[in-house]
Amino acid sequence: GQNIDQPTEMTATEGAIVQINCTYQTSGFNGLFWYQQHAGEAPTFLSYNVLDGLEEKGRFSSFLSRSKGYSYLLLKELQMKDSASYLCAVRNTGGFKTIFGAGTRLFVKA
Amino acid sequence: DTEVTQTPKHLVMGMTNKKSLKCEQHMGHRAMYWYKQKAKKPPELMFVYSYEKLSINESVPSRFSPECPNSSLLNLHLHALQPEDSALYLCASSQAVTADTQYFGPGTRLTVL
């Protein structure tokens, strides 16, 4: 079967660092994506990992371990506008289908 | 430019109506997708087009009919929908159907009465 697990909700303080974890079991693996989605809006692309290791892009970093079926998204210097849902998505072998996790709702408080 | 546009932004229709959702991208992408998203749920894949040909139909009811008139346009024709079809309908595109980033449009918020 195919399964992507993320925490349902997280709360963090403005200016802090937060790590959102994602574990996956899919039929083949051809890349892992993180998207940000504000309520009622479309998902926007944050990061892409296909090889093991850390990818850094400004305040956002994403890590992948293929052997463990594990990824995390790290958000630094949190801002109020970072309050959103964060979706972990895995592209399966063959590349036609991307499976989305249920998303982690992040609340950033002052 | 990583823009995917969708029209209309909001749509309210009755169960006997026929309507269409439109999606457009000018990034030269050759793969286009329709997703359905219910509140507080992840996007669910409905259809995938690759080079204007339907590649994947995720067992979507026939009251949803996709069409890809050319490489820049993707339509979703709606007919005899049910209230449970009310959702956010997202269009996305990517360079190809392989491991490329999908870029999403703003979505159409559909309400079926």
PDB file of C-alpha atoms in Angstrom:
ATOM      1  CA  GLY A   1       0.000   0.000   0.000  1.00  0.00           C
ATOM      2  CA  GLN A   2       0.896   3.644  -0.037  1.00  0.00           C
ATOM      3  CA  ASN A   3       0.975   5.741   3.078  1.00  0.00           C
ATOM      4  CA  ILE A   4       2.321   9.154   4.003  1.00  0.00           C
ATOM      5  CA  ASP A   5       2.254  10.224   7.661  1.00  0.00           C
ATOM      6  CA  GLN A   6       2.642  13.725   9.056  1.00  0.00           C
ATOM      7  CA  PRO A   7       1.595  15.244  12.381  1.00  0.00           C
ATOM      8  CA  THR A   8      -1.848  16.792  12.163  1.00  0.00           C
ATOM      9  CA  GLU A   9      -1.037  20.070  13.903  1.00  0.00           C
ATOM     10  CA  MET A  10       1.930  21.906  15.374  1.00  0.00           C
ATOM     11  CA  THR A  11       2.265  25.199  17.219  1.00  0.00           C
ATOM     12  CA  ALA A  12       5.421  27.295  17.395  1.00  0.00           C
ATOM     13  CA  THR A  13       6.447  30.795  18.423  1.00  0.00           C
ATOM     14  CA  GLU A  14       7.394  33.644  16.127  1.00  0.00           C
ATOM     15  CA  GLY A  15      11.159  33.748  15.604  1.00  0.00           C
ATOM     16  CA  ALA A  16      11.637  30.098  16.604  1.00  0.00           C
ATOM     17  CA  ILE A  17      12.569  27.022  14.561  1.00  0.00           C
ATOM     18  CA  VAL A  18      10.127  24.210  13.805  1.00  0.00           C
ATOM     19  CA  GLN A  19      10.665  20.790  12.217  1.00  0.00           C
ATOM     20  CA  ILE A  20       7.793  19.028  10.450  1.00  0.00           C
ATOM     21  CA  ASN A  21       8.365  15.314   9.945  1.00  0.00           C
ATOM     22  CA  CYS A  22       7.064  13.071   7.192  1.00  0.00           C
ATOM     23  CA  THR A  23       7.361   9.297   6.863  1.00  0.00           C
ATOM     24  CA  TYR A  24       6.298   7.444   3.767  1.00  0.00           C
ATOM     25  CA  GLN A  25       5.714   3.968   2.387  1.00  0.00           C
ATOM     26  CA  THR A  26       5.041   4.056  -1.340  1.00  0.00           C
ATOM     27  CA  SER A  27       5.240   1.773  -4.332  1.00  0.00           C
ATOM     28  CA  GLY A  28       8.566   3.062  -5.603  1.00  0.00           C
ATOM     29  CA  PHE A  29      10.119   6.455  -5.031  1.00  0.00           C
ATOM     30  CA  ASN A  30      10.970   9.168  -7.515  1.00  0.00           C
ATOM     31  CA  GLY A  31      11.175  12.321  -5.439  1.00  0.00           C
ATOM     32  CA  LEU A  32       9.658  14.015  -2.399  1.00  0.00           C
ATOM     33  CA  PHE A  33       8.082  17.450  -2.417  1.00  0.00           C
ATOM     34  CA  TRP A  34       7.027  19.897   0.262  1.00  0.00           C
ATOM     35  CA  TYR A  35       4.237  22.353  -0.442  1.00  0.00           C
ATOM     36  CA  GLN A  36       2.797  25.202   1.628  1.00  0.00           C
ATOM     37  CA  GLN A  37      -0.933  25.802   1.497  1.00  0.00           C
ATOM     38  CA  HIS A  38      -2.772  28.688   3.108  1.00  0.00           C
ATOM     39  CA  ALA A  39      -6.454  28.132   3.863  1.00  0.00           C
ATOM     40  CA  GLY A  40      -8.575  28.330   0.729  1.00  0.00           C
ATOM     41  CA  GLU A  41      -5.569  28.805  -1.543  1.00  0.00           C
ATOM     42  CA  ALA A  42      -3.580  26.550  -3.857  1.00  0.00           C
ATOM     43  CA  PRO A  43      -0.456  24.696  -2.710  1.00  0.00           C
ATOM     44  CA  THR A  44       2.799  26.490  -3.477  1.00  0.00           C
ATOM     45  CA  PHE A  45       6.036  24.602  -4.064  1.00  0.00           C
ATOM     46  CA  LEU A  46       8.679  24.827  -1.325  1.00  0.00           C
ATOM     47  CA  SER A  47      11.265  22.119  -1.920  1.00  0.00           C
ATOM     48  CA  TYR A  48      12.181  18.929  -3.746  1.00  0.00           C
ATOM     49  CA  ASN A  49      14.463  16.086  -2.616  1.00  0.00           C
ATOM     50  CA  VAL A  50      15.378  13.044  -4.669  1.00  0.00           C
ATOM     51  CA  LEU A  51      18.774  12.201  -3.144  1.00  0.00           C
ATOM     52  CA  ASP A  52      19.582  11.741   0.540  1.00  0.00           C
ATOM     53  CA  GLY A  53      20.645  14.830   2.406  1.00  0.00           C
ATOM     54  CA  LEU A  54      19.702  18.393   3.166  1.00  0.00           C
ATOM     55  CA  GLU A  55      18.476  20.982   0.682  1.00  0.00           C
ATOM     56  CA  GLU A  56      18.521  24.563   1.947  1.00  0.00           C
ATOM     57  CA  LYS A  57      16.561  27.436   0.497  1.00  0.00           C
ATOM     58  CA  GLY A  58      16.497  30.589   2.582  1.00  0.00           C
ATOM     59  CA  ARG A  59      14.533  30.071   5.808  1.00  0.00           C
ATOM     60  CA  PHE A  60      13.372  26.636   4.625  1.00  0.00           C
ATOM     61  CA  SER A  61      15.383  23.405   4.540  1.00  0.00           C
ATOM     62  CA  SER A  62      14.284  19.901   3.655  1.00  0.00           C
ATOM     63  CA  PHE A  63      15.975  16.626   4.495  1.00  0.00           C
ATOM     64  CA  LEU A  64      15.542  13.178   2.992  1.00  0.00           C
ATOM     65  CA  SER A  65      16.580   9.678   4.026  1.00  0.00           C
ATOM     66  CA  ARG A  66      15.401   7.192   1.407  1.00  0.00           C
ATOM     67  CA  SER A  67      16.506   4.145   3.405  1.00  0.00           C
ATOM     68  CA  LYS A  68      14.338   5.263   6.324  1.00  0.00           C
ATOM     69  CA  GLY A  69      11.438   6.559   4.246  1.00  0.00           C
ATOM     70  CA  TYR A  70      11.750   9.829   6.144  1.00  0.00           C
ATOM     71  CA  SER A  71      11.847  13.517   5.410  1.00  0.00           C
ATOM     72  CA  TYR A  72      11.547  16.712   7.392  1.00  0.00           C
ATOM     73  CA  LEU A  73      10.912  20.355   6.606  1.00  0.00           C
ATOM     74  CA  LEU A  74      12.748  22.843   8.801  1.00  0.00           C
ATOM     75  CA  LEU A  75      11.450  26.385   9.075  1.00  0.00           C
ATOM     76  CA  LYS A  76      13.712  28.955  10.719  1.00  0.00           C
ATOM     77  CA  GLU A  77      12.994  32.452  12.020  1.00  0.00           C
ATOM     78  CA  LEU A  78       9.290  31.759  11.996  1.00  0.00           C
ATOM     79  CA  GLN A  79       6.968  34.532  10.914  1.00  0.00           C
ATOM     80  CA  MET A  80       3.225  34.865  11.459  1.00  0.00           C
ATOM     81  CA  LYS A  81       2.679  34.432   7.710  1.00  0.00           C
ATOM     82  CA  ASP A  82       4.168  30.923   7.991  1.00  0.00           C
ATOM     83  CA  SER A  83       0.905  29.798   9.618  1.00  0.00           C
ATOM     84  CA  ALA A  84      -0.382  27.371   6.986  1.00  0.00           C
ATOM     85  CA  SER A  85      -0.664  23.705   6.130  1.00  0.00           C
ATOM     86  CA  TYR A  86       2.494  21.954   4.970  1.00  0.00           C
ATOM     87  CA  LEU A  87       1.996  19.040   2.603  1.00  0.00           C
ATOM     88  CA  CYS A  88       4.520  16.268   2.098  1.00  0.00           C
ATOM     89  CA  ALA A  89       4.120  14.581  -1.300  1.00  0.00           C
ATOM     90  CA  VAL A  90       5.889  11.599  -2.865  1.00  0.00           C
ATOM     91  CA  ARG A  91       6.222  10.885  -6.570  1.00  0.00           C
ATOM     92  CA  ASN A  92       6.129   7.198  -7.284  1.00  0.00           C
ATOM     93  CA  THR A  93       8.219   5.237  -9.753  1.00  0.00           C
ATOM     94  CA  GLY A  94       7.189   6.008 -13.300  1.00  0.00           C
ATOM     95  CA  GLY A  95       6.462   9.534 -12.200  1.00  0.00           C
ATOM     96  CA  PHE A  96       2.844   9.820 -13.185  1.00  0.00           C
ATOM     97  CA  LYS A  97       1.380  10.009  -9.720  1.00  0.00           C
ATOM     98  CA  THR A  98       2.160  12.223  -6.774  1.00  0.00           C
ATOM     99  CA  ILE A  99       0.672  11.090  -3.476  1.00  0.00           C
ATOM    100  CA  PHE A 100      -0.020  13.807  -0.921  1.00  0.00           C
ATOM    101  CA  GLY A 101       0.051  13.444   2.830  1.00  0.00           C
ATOM    102  CA  ALA A 102      -2.843  14.875   4.830  1.00  0.00           C
ATOM    103  CA  GLY A 103      -0.759  17.923   5.718  1.00  0.00           C
ATOM    104  CA  THR A 104       0.456  19.479   8.946  1.00  0.00           C
ATOM    105  CA  ARG A 105      -1.326  22.606  10.104  1.00  0.00           C
ATOM    106  CA  LEU A 106       1.230  24.962  11.618  1.00  0.00           C
ATOM    107  CA  PHE A 107       0.121  27.737  13.941  1.00  0.00           C
ATOM    108  CA  VAL A 108       2.674  30.479  14.629  1.00  0.00           C
ATOM    109  CA  LYS A 109       1.923  32.516  17.741  1.00  0.00           C
ATOM    110  CA  ALA A 110       3.376  35.837  18.842  1.00  0.00           C
TER     111      ALA A 110
ATOM    112  CA  ASP B   1       6.933  32.782 -14.915  1.00  0.00           C
ATOM    113  CA  THR B   2       5.448  29.916 -12.963  1.00  0.00           C
ATOM    114  CA  GLU B   3       1.814  30.879 -13.298  1.00  0.00           C
ATOM    115  CA  VAL B   4      -1.123  28.590 -13.823  1.00  0.00           C
ATOM    116  CA  THR B   5      -4.448  30.372 -14.174  1.00  0.00           C
ATOM    117  CA  GLN B   6      -7.903  28.961 -13.520  1.00  0.00           C
ATOM    118  CA  THR B   7     -11.373  30.293 -14.223  1.00  0.00           C
ATOM    119  CA  PRO B   8     -13.802  30.801 -12.729  1.00  0.00           C
ATOM    120  CA  LYS B   9     -12.594  31.431  -9.196  1.00  0.00           C
ATOM    121  CA  HIS B  10     -15.964  30.456  -7.731  1.00  0.00           C
ATOM    122  CA  LEU B  11     -18.806  28.449  -9.260  1.00  0.00           C
ATOM    123  CA  VAL B  12     -22.235  27.590  -7.911  1.00  0.00           C
ATOM    124  CA  MET B  13     -24.301  25.143  -9.928  1.00  0.00           C
ATOM    125  CA  GLY B  14     -27.380  23.016  -9.652  1.00  0.00           C
ATOM    126  CA  MET B  15     -27.395  19.275 -10.092  1.00  0.00           C
ATOM    127  CA  THR B  16     -28.899  19.555 -13.601  1.00  0.00           C
ATOM    128  CA  ASN B  17     -26.481  22.216 -14.874  1.00  0.00           C
ATOM    129  CA  LYS B  18     -23.594  21.799 -17.304  1.00  0.00           C
ATOM    130  CA  LYS B  19     -20.530  23.914 -16.640  1.00  0.00           C
ATOM    131  CA  SER B  20     -16.809  23.889 -17.429  1.00  0.00           C
ATOM    132  CA  LEU B  21     -13.681  24.723 -15.490  1.00  0.00           C
ATOM    133  CA  LYS B  22     -10.737  26.129 -17.400  1.00  0.00           C
ATOM    134  CA  CYS B  23      -7.006  26.001 -16.765  1.00  0.00           C
ATOM    135  CA  GLU B  24      -4.191  27.636 -18.716  1.00  0.00           C
ATOM    136  CA  GLN B  25      -0.411  27.688 -18.507  1.00  0.00           C
ATOM    137  CA  HIS B  26       2.208  29.271 -20.757  1.00  0.00           C
ATOM    138  CA  MET B  27       5.315  27.690 -19.304  1.00  0.00           C
ATOM    139  CA  GLY B  28       5.670  25.117 -22.086  1.00  0.00           C
ATOM    140  CA  HIS B  29       4.758  22.344 -19.679  1.00  0.00           C
ATOM    141  CA  ARG B  30       3.627  19.112 -21.315  1.00  0.00           C
ATOM    142  CA  ALA B  31       1.906  17.531 -18.323  1.00  0.00           C
ATOM    143  CA  MET B  32      -1.299  18.878 -16.790  1.00  0.00           C
ATOM    144  CA  TYR B  33      -3.353  17.602 -13.886  1.00  0.00           C
ATOM    145  CA  TRP B  34      -6.738  17.952 -12.225  1.00  0.00           C
ATOM    146  CA  TYR B  35      -7.013  17.499  -8.473  1.00  0.00           C
ATOM    147  CA  LYS B  36      -9.998  17.648  -6.134  1.00  0.00           C
ATOM    148  CA  GLN B  37      -9.522  18.905  -2.595  1.00  0.00           C
ATOM    149  CA  LYS B  38     -12.053  18.800   0.221  1.00  0.00           C
ATOM    150  CA  ALA B  39     -11.640  20.962   3.315  1.00  0.00           C
ATOM    151  CA  LYS B  40      -8.745  19.929   5.567  1.00  0.00           C
ATOM    152  CA  LYS B  41      -7.863  17.057   3.233  1.00  0.00           C
ATOM    153  CA  PRO B  42      -4.944  16.668   0.815  1.00  0.00           C
ATOM    154  CA  PRO B  43      -5.421  17.105  -2.935  1.00  0.00           C
ATOM    155  CA  GLU B  44      -6.676  13.926  -4.641  1.00  0.00           C
ATOM    156  CA  LEU B  45      -5.519  13.242  -8.168  1.00  0.00           C
ATOM    157  CA  MET B  46      -8.317  12.980 -10.745  1.00  0.00           C
ATOM    158  CA  PHE B  47      -6.702  13.100 -14.202  1.00  0.00           C
ATOM    159  CA  VAL B  48      -3.256  13.405 -15.764  1.00  0.00           C
ATOM    160  CA  TYR B  49      -2.587  14.561 -19.310  1.00  0.00           C
ATOM    161  CA  SER B  50       0.791  14.050 -20.933  1.00  0.00           C
ATOM    162  CA  TYR B  51       1.424  15.633 -24.330  1.00  0.00           C
ATOM    163  CA  GLU B  52      -2.319  16.314 -24.635  1.00  0.00           C
ATOM    164  CA  LYS B  53      -3.204  12.660 -24.138  1.00  0.00           C
ATOM    165  CA  LEU B  54      -5.041  11.317 -21.116  1.00  0.00           C
ATOM    166  CA  SER B  55      -2.550   9.222 -19.156  1.00  0.00           C
ATOM    167  CA  ILE B  56      -4.352   8.636 -15.895  1.00  0.00           C
ATOM    168  CA  ASN B  57      -8.015   8.581 -14.921  1.00  0.00           C
ATOM    169  CA  GLU B  58      -8.268   7.783 -11.226  1.00  0.00           C
ATOM    170  CA  SER B  59     -11.640   6.052 -11.574  1.00  0.00           C
ATOM    171  CA  VAL B  60     -13.384   9.410 -11.666  1.00  0.00           C
ATOM    172  CA  PRO B  61     -17.188   9.298 -12.267  1.00  0.00           C
ATOM    173  CA  SER B  62     -18.205  10.090 -15.839  1.00  0.00           C
ATOM    174  CA  ARG B  63     -20.023  13.239 -14.719  1.00  0.00           C
ATOM    175  CA  PHE B  64     -16.509  14.744 -14.792  1.00  0.00           C
ATOM    176  CA  SER B  65     -15.114  14.904 -18.334  1.00  0.00           C
ATOM    177  CA  PRO B  66     -11.629  16.288 -18.959  1.00  0.00           C
ATOM    178  CA  GLU B  67     -10.426  17.781 -22.219  1.00  0.00           C
ATOM    179  CA  CYS B  68      -7.038  19.031 -23.365  1.00  0.00           C
ATOM    180  CA  PRO B  69      -7.575  21.111 -26.545  1.00  0.00           C
ATOM    181  CA  ASN B  70      -3.887  22.044 -26.802  1.00  0.00           C
ATOM    182  CA  SER B  71      -0.685  22.000 -24.790  1.00  0.00           C
ATOM    183  CA  SER B  72      -1.599  25.166 -22.873  1.00  0.00           C
ATOM    184  CA  LEU B  73      -5.227  24.487 -22.010  1.00  0.00           C
ATOM    185  CA  LEU B  74      -7.029  21.997 -19.830  1.00  0.00           C
ATOM    186  CA  ASN B  75     -10.772  21.891 -19.280  1.00  0.00           C
ATOM    187  CA  LEU B  76     -12.984  19.974 -16.916  1.00  0.00           C
ATOM    188  CA  HIS B  77     -16.577  19.600 -18.075  1.00  0.00           C
ATOM    189  CA  LEU B  78     -19.156  19.087 -15.354  1.00  0.00           C
ATOM    190  CA  HIS B  79     -22.600  17.569 -15.777  1.00  0.00           C
ATOM    191  CA  ALA B  80     -25.197  16.220 -13.345  1.00  0.00           C
ATOM    192  CA  LEU B  81     -22.975  16.740 -10.315  1.00  0.00           C
ATOM    193  CA  GLN B  82     -23.911  15.811  -6.774  1.00  0.00           C
ATOM    194  CA  PRO B  83     -23.652  18.006  -3.645  1.00  0.00           C
ATOM    195  CA  GLU B  84     -20.750  15.837  -2.431  1.00  0.00           C
ATOM    196  CA  ASP B  85     -18.772  17.008  -5.475  1.00  0.00           C
ATOM    197  CA  SER B  86     -18.502  20.435  -3.863  1.00  0.00           C
ATOM    198  CA  ALA B  87     -14.784  21.057  -3.342  1.00  0.00           C
ATOM    199  CA  LEU B  88     -11.782  23.077  -4.455  1.00  0.00           C
ATOM    200  CA  TYR B  89     -10.694  21.931  -7.924  1.00  0.00           C
ATOM    201  CA  LEU B  90      -7.021  22.474  -8.568  1.00  0.00           C
ATOM    202  CA  CYS B  91      -5.211  22.418 -11.867  1.00  0.00           C
ATOM    203  CA  ALA B  92      -1.458  21.841 -11.954  1.00  0.00           C
ATOM    204  CA  SER B  93       1.230  21.547 -14.607  1.00  0.00           C
ATOM    205  CA  SER B  94       4.771  20.253 -14.788  1.00  0.00           C
ATOM    206  CA  GLN B  95       7.510  20.107 -17.394  1.00  0.00           C
ATOM    207  CA  ALA B  96       6.812  16.406 -17.868  1.00  0.00           C
ATOM    208  CA  VAL B  97       5.102  13.629 -15.963  1.00  0.00           C
ATOM    209  CA  THR B  98       8.397  12.410 -14.553  1.00  0.00           C
ATOM    210  CA  ALA B  99       9.831  13.761 -11.307  1.00  0.00           C
ATOM    211  CA  ASP B 100       9.229  17.415 -12.056  1.00  0.00           C
ATOM    212  CA  THR B 101       7.717  19.985  -9.763  1.00  0.00           C
ATOM    213  CA  GLN B 102       4.022  20.562 -10.203  1.00  0.00           C
ATOM    214  CA  TYR B 103       2.844  24.155 -10.141  1.00  0.00           C
ATOM    215  CA  PHE B 104      -0.709  24.702  -9.000  1.00  0.00           C
ATOM    216  CA  GLY B 105      -3.305  27.193 -10.133  1.00  0.00           C
ATOM    217  CA  PRO B 106      -5.391  29.118  -7.579  1.00  0.00           C
ATOM    218  CA  GLY B 107      -8.262  26.672  -7.876  1.00  0.00           C
ATOM    219  CA  THR B 108     -11.985  26.890  -8.523  1.00  0.00           C
ATOM    220  CA  ARG B 109     -14.225  26.718  -5.475  1.00  0.00           C
ATOM    221  CA  LEU B 110     -17.223  24.664  -6.649  1.00  0.00           C
ATOM    222  CA  THR B 111     -20.513  24.464  -4.791  1.00  0.00           C
ATOM    223  CA  VAL B 112     -23.211  22.072  -6.032  1.00  0.00           C
ATOM    224  CA  LEU B 113     -26.700  22.797  -4.737  1.00  0.00           C
TER     225      LEU B 113
END
